[in-house]
PDB file of C-alpha atoms and ligand atoms in Angstrom:
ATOM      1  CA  UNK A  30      14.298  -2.128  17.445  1.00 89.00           C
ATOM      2  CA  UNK A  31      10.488  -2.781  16.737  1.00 96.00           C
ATOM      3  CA  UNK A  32      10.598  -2.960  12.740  1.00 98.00           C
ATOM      4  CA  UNK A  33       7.546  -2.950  11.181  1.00 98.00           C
ATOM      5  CA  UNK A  34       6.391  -4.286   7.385  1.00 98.00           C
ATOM      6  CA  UNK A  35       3.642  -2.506   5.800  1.00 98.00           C
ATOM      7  CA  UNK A  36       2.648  -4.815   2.502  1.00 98.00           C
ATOM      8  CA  UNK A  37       0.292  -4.377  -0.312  1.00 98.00           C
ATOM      9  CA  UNK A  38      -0.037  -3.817  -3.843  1.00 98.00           C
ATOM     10  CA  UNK A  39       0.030   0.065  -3.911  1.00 98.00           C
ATOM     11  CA  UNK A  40      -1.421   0.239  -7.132  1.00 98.00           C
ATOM     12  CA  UNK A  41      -1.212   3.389  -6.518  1.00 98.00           C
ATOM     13  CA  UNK A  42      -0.258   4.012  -3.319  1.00 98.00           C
ATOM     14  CA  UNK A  43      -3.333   6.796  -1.950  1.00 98.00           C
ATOM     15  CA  UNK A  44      -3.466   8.940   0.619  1.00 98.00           C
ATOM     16  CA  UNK A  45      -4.587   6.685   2.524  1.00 97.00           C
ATOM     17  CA  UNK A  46      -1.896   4.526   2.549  1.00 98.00           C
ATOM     18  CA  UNK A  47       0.194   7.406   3.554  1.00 98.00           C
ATOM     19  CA  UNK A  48      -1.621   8.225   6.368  1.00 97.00           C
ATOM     20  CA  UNK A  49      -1.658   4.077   7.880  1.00 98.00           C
ATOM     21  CA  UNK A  50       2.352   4.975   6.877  1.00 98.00           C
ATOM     22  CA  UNK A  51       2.807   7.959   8.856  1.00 98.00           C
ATOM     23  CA  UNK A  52       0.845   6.764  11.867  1.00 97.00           C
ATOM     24  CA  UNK A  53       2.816   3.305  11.868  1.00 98.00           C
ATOM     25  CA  UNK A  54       6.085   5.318  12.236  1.00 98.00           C
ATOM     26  CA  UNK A  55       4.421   6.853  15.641  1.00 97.00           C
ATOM     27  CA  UNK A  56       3.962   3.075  16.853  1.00 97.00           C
ATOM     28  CA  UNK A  57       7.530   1.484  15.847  1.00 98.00           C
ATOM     29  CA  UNK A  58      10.975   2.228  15.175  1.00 98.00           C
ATOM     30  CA  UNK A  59      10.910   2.127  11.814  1.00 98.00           C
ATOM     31  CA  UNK A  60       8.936   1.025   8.524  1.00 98.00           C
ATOM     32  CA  UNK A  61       9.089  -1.182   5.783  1.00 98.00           C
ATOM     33  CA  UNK A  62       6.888  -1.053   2.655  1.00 98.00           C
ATOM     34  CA  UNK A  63       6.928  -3.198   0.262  1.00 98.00           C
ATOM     35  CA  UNK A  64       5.466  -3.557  -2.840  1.00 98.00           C
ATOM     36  CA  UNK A  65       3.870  -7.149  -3.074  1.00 97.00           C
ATOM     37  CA  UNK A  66       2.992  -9.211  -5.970  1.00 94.00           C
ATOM     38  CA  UNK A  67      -0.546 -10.233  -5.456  1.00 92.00           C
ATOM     39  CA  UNK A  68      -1.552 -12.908  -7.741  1.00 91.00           C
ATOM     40  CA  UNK A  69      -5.156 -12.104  -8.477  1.00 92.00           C
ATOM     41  CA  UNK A  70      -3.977  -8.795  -9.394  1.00 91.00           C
ATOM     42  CA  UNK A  71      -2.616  -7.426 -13.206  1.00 94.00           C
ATOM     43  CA  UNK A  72      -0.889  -4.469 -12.006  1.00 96.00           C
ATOM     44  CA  UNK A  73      -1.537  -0.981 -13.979  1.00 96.00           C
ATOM     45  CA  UNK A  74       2.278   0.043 -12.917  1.00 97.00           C
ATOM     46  CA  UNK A  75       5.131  -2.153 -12.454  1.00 97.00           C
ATOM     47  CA  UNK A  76       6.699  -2.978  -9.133  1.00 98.00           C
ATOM     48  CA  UNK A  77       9.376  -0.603  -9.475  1.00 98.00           C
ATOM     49  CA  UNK A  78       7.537   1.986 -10.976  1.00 98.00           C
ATOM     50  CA  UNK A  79       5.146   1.947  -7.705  1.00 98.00           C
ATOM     51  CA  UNK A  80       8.143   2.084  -5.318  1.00 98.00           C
ATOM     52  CA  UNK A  81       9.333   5.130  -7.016  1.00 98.00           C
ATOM     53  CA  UNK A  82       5.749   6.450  -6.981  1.00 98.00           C
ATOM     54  CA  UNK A  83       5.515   5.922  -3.090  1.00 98.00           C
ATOM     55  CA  UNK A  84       8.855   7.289  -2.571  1.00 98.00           C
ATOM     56  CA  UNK A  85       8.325   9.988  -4.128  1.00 98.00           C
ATOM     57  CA  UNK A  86       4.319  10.526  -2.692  1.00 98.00           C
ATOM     58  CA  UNK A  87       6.146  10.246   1.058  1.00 98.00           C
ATOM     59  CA  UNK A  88       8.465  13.490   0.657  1.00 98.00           C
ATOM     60  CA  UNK A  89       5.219  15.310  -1.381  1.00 98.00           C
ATOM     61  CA  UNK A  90       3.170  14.529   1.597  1.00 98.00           C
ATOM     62  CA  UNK A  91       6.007  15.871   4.346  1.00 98.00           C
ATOM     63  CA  UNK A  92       6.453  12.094   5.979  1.00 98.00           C
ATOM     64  CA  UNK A  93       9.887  11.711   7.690  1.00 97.00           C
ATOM     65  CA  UNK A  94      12.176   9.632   5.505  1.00 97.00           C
ATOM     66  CA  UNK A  95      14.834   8.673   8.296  1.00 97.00           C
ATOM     67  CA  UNK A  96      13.015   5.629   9.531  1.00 98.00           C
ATOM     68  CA  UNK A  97      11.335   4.002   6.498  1.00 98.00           C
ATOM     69  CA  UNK A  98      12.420   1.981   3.518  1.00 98.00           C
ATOM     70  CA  UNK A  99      10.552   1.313   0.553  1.00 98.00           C
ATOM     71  CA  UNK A 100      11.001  -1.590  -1.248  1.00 98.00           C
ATOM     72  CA  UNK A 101      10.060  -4.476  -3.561  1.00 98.00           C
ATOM     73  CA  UNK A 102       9.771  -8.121  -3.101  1.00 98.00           C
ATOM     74  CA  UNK A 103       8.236 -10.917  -5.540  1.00 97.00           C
ATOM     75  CA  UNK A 104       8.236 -13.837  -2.721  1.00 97.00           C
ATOM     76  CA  UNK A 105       6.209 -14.634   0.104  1.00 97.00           C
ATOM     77  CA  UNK A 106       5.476 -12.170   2.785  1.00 98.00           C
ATOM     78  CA  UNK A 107       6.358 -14.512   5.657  1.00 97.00           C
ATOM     79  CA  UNK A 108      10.088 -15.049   4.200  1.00 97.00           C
ATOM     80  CA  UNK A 109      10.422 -11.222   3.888  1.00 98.00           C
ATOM     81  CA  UNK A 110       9.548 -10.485   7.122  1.00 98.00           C
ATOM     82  CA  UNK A 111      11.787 -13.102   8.756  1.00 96.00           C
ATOM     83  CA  UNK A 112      14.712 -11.876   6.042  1.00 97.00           C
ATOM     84  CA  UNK A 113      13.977  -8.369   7.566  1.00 97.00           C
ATOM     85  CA  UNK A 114      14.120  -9.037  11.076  1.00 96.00           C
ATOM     86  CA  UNK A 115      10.679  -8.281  11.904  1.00 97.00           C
ATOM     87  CA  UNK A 116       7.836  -9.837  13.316  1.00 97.00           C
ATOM     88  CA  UNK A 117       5.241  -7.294  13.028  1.00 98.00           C
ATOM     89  CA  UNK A 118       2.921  -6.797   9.536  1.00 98.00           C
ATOM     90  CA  UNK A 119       0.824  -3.763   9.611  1.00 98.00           C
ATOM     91  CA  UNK A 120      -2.499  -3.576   7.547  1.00 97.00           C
ATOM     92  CA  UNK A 121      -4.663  -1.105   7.262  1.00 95.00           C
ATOM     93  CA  UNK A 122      -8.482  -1.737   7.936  1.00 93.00           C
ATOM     94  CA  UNK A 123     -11.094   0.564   6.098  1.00 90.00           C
ATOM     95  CA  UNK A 124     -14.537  -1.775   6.734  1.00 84.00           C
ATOM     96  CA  UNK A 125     -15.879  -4.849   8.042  1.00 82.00           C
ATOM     97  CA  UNK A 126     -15.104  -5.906   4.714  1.00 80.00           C
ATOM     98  CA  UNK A 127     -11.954  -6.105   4.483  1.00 86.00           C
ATOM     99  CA  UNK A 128     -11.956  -8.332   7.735  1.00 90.00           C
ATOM    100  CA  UNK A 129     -12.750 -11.660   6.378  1.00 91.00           C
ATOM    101  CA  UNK A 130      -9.680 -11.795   3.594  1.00 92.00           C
ATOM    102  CA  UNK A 131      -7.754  -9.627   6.231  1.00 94.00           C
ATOM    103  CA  UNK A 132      -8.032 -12.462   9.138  1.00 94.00           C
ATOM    104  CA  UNK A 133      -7.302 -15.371   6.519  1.00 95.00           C
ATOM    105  CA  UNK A 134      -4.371 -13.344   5.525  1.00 96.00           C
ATOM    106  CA  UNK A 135      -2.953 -12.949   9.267  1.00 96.00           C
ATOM    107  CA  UNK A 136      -3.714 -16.825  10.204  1.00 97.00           C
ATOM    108  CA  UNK A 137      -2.230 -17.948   6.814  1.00 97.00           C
ATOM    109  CA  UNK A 138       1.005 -15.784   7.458  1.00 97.00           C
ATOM    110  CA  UNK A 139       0.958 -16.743  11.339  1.00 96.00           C
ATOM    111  CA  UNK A 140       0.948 -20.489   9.818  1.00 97.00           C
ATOM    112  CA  UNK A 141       3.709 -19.704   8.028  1.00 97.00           C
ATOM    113  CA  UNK A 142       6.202 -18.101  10.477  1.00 96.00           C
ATOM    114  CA  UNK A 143       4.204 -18.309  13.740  1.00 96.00           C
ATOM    115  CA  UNK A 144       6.524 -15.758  15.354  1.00 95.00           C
ATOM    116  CA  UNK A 145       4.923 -13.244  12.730  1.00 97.00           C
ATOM    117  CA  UNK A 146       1.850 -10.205  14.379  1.00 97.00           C
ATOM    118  CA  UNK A 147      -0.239  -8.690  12.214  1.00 97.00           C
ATOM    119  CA  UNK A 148      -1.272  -5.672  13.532  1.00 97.00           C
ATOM    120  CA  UNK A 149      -4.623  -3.732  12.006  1.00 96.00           C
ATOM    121  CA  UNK A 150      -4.864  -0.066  12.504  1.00 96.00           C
ATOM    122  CA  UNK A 151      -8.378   1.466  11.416  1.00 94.00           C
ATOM    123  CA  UNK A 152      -8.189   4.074   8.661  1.00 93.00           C
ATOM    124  CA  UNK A 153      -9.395   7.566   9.221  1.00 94.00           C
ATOM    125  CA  UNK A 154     -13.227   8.310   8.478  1.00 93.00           C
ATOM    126  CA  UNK A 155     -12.316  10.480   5.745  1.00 94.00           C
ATOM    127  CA  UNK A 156     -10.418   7.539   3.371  1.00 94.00           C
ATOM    128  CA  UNK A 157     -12.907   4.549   4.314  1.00 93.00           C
ATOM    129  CA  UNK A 158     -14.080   4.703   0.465  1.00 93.00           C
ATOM    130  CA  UNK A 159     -10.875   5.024  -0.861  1.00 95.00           C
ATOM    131  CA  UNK A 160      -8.637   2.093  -3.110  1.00 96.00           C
ATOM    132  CA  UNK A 161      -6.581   1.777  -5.632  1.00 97.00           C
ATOM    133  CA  UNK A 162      -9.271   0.430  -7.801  1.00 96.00           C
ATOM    134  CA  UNK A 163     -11.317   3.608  -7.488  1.00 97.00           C
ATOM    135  CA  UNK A 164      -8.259   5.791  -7.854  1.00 98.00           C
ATOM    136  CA  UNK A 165      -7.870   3.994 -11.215  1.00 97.00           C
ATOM    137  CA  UNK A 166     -11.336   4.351 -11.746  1.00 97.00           C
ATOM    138  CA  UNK A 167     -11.891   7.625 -12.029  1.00 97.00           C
ATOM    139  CA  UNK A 168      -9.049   8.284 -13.852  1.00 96.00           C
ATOM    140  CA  UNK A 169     -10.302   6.374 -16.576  1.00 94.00           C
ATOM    141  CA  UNK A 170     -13.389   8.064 -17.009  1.00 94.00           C
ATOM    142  CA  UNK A 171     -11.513  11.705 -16.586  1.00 93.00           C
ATOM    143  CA  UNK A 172     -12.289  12.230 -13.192  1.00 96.00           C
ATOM    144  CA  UNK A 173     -10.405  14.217 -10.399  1.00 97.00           C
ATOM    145  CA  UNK A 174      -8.378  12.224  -8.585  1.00 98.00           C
ATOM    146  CA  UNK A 175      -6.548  14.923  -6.323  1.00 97.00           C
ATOM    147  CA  UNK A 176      -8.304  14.017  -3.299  1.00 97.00           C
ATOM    148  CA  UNK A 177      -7.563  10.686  -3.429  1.00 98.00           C
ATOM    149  CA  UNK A 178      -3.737  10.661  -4.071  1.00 98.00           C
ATOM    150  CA  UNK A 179      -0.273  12.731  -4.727  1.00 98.00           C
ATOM    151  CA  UNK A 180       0.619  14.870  -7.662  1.00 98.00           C
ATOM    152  CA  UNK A 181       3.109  12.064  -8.511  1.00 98.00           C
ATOM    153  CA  UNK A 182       0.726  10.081  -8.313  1.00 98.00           C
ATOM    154  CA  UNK A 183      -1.927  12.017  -9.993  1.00 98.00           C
ATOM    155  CA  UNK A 184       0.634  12.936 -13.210  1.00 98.00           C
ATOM    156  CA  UNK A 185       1.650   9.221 -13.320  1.00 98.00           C
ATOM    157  CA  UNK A 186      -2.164   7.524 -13.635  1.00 98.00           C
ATOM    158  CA  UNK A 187      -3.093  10.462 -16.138  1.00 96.00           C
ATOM    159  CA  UNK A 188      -0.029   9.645 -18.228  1.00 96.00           C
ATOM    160  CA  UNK A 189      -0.927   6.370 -18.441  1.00 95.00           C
ATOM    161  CA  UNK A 190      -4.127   6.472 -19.596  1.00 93.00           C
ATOM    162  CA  UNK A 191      -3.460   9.134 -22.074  1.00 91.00           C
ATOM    163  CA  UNK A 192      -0.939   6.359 -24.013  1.00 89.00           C
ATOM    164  CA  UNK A 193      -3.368   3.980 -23.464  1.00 86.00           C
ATOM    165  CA  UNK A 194      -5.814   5.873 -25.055  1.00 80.00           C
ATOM    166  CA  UNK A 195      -3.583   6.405 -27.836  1.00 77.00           C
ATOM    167  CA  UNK A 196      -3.153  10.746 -27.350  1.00 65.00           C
TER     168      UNK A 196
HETATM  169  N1  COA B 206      -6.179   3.480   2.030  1.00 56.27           N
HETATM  170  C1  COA B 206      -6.583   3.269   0.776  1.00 56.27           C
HETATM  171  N2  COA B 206      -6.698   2.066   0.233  1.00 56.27           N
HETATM  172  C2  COA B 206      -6.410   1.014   0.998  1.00 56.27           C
HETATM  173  C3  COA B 206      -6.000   1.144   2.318  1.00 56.27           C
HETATM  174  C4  COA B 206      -5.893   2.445   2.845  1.00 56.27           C
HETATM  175  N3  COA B 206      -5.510   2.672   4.085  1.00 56.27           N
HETATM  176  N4  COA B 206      -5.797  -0.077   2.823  1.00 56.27           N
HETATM  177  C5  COA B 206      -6.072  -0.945   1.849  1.00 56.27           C
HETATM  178  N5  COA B 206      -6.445  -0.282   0.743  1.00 56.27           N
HETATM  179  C6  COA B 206      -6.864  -0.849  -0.525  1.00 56.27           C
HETATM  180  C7  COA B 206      -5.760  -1.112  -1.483  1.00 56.27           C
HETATM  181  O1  COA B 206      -5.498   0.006  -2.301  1.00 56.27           O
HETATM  182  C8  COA B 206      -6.334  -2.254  -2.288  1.00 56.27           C
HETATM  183  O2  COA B 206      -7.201  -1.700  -3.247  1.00 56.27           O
HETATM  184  P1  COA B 206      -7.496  -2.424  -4.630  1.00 56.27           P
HETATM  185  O3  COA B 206      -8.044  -3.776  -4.313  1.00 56.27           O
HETATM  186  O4  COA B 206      -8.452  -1.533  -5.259  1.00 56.27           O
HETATM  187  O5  COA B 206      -6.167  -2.528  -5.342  1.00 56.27           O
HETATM  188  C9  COA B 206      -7.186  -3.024  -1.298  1.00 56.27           C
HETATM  189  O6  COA B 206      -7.435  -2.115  -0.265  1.00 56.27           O
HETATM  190  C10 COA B 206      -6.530  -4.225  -0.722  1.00 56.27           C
HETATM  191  O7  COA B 206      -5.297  -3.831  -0.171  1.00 56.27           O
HETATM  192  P2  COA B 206      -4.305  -4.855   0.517  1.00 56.27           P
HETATM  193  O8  COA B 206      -4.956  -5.561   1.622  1.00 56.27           O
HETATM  194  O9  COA B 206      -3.061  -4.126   0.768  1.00 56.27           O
HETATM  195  O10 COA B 206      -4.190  -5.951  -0.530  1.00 56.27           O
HETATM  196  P3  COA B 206      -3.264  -5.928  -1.727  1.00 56.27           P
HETATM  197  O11 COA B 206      -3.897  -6.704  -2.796  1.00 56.27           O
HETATM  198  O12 COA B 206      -2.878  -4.558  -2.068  1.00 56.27           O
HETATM  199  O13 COA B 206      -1.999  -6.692  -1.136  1.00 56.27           O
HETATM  200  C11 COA B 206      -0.645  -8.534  -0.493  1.00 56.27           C
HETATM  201  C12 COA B 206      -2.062  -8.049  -0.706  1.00 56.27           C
HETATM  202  C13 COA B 206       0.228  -8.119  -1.652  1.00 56.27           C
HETATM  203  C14 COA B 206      -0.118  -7.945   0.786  1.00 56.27           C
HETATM  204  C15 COA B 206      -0.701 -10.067  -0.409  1.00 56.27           C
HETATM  205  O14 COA B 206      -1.281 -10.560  -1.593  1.00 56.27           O
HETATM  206  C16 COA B 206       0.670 -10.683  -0.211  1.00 56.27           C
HETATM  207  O15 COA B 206       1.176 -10.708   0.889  1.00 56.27           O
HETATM  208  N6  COA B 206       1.296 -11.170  -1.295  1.00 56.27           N
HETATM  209  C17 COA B 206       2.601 -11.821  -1.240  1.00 56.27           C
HETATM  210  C18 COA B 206       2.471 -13.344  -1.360  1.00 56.27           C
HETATM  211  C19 COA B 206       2.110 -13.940  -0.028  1.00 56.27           C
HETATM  212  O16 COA B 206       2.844 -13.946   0.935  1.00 56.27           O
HETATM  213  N7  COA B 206       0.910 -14.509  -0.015  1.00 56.27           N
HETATM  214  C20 COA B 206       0.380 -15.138   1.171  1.00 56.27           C
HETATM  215  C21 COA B 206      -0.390 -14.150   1.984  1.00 56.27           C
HETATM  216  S1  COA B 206      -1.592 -15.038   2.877  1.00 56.27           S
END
């Protein structure tokens, strides 16, 4: 069994992120995301609340469930992977940007357990631009943000602001 860990902060998960999801269940047996905490980050949607929001964003967007797990973990990525059985972190890779903190990512983890592969796969043409950040973005300023993610998804971030805004 080739098990697979697909990390970030998914805040909130895109359709991009779906896709790197649904093309990593071609490649291995199954899939494991899970919700990070990255410490440079204050998340707009608590851990929980983003694993229900990708749960929910895989079934909208037809991925089979039968092979992947969604999850959350506040510890080290290393130590999850190793509590998980697996050996193999997937990424995905939208510019030659994200390559430098990418690479210091994979040798830091490799330092860590050196058994532990990251594994980069390229995302599609049509979601290079796309992040959380800008998916948060354009919310903000009352933007459409269909494109970019779910209806979950969409419903959730527009909720949001609209108590943050005080409506
Ligand atoms: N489609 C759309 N957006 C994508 C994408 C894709 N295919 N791939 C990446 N992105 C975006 C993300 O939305 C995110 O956007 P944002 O910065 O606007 O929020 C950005 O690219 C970076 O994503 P990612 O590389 O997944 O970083 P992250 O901050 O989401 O996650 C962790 C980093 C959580 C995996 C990392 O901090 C971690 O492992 N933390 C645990 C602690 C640990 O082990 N630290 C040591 C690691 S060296």
């Amino acid at each position: 069994m080739r098990i697979a860990i697909y990390p970030g902060s998914f805040d909130p998960v895109t359709r991009g992120h779906l896709d790197i999801m649904k093309r990593s269940l071609n490649l291995f047996d199954s899939l494991i995301v899970v919700v990070m905490q990255n410490n440079k980050k204050t998340p707009m949607f608590t851990a929980e609340e983003r694993v229900e929001l990708i749960k929910q964003s895989v079934v909208e967007a037809g991925i089979p469930t039968e092979h992947l797990k969604v999850v959350s973990n506040a510890g080290l990525l290393a130590d999850f992977a190793k509590e998980n059985g697996s050996s193999i972190i997937v990424k995905g890779l939208r510019a030659i940007s994200d390559f430098e903190s990418e690479f210091q990512m994979a040798a830091a983890n490799q330092k860590l357990s050196p058994q532990l592969d990251s594994v980069f796969i390229m995302t599609r043409a049509k979601y290079m631009y796309l992040s959380s950040s800008i998916v948060r973005e354009v919310s903000y300023f009352g933007g459409d943000i269909s494109s970019f993610v779910t209806s979950v998804v969409e419903t959730a971030v527009k909720e949001h602001y609209r108590r943050q805004h005080g409506e």
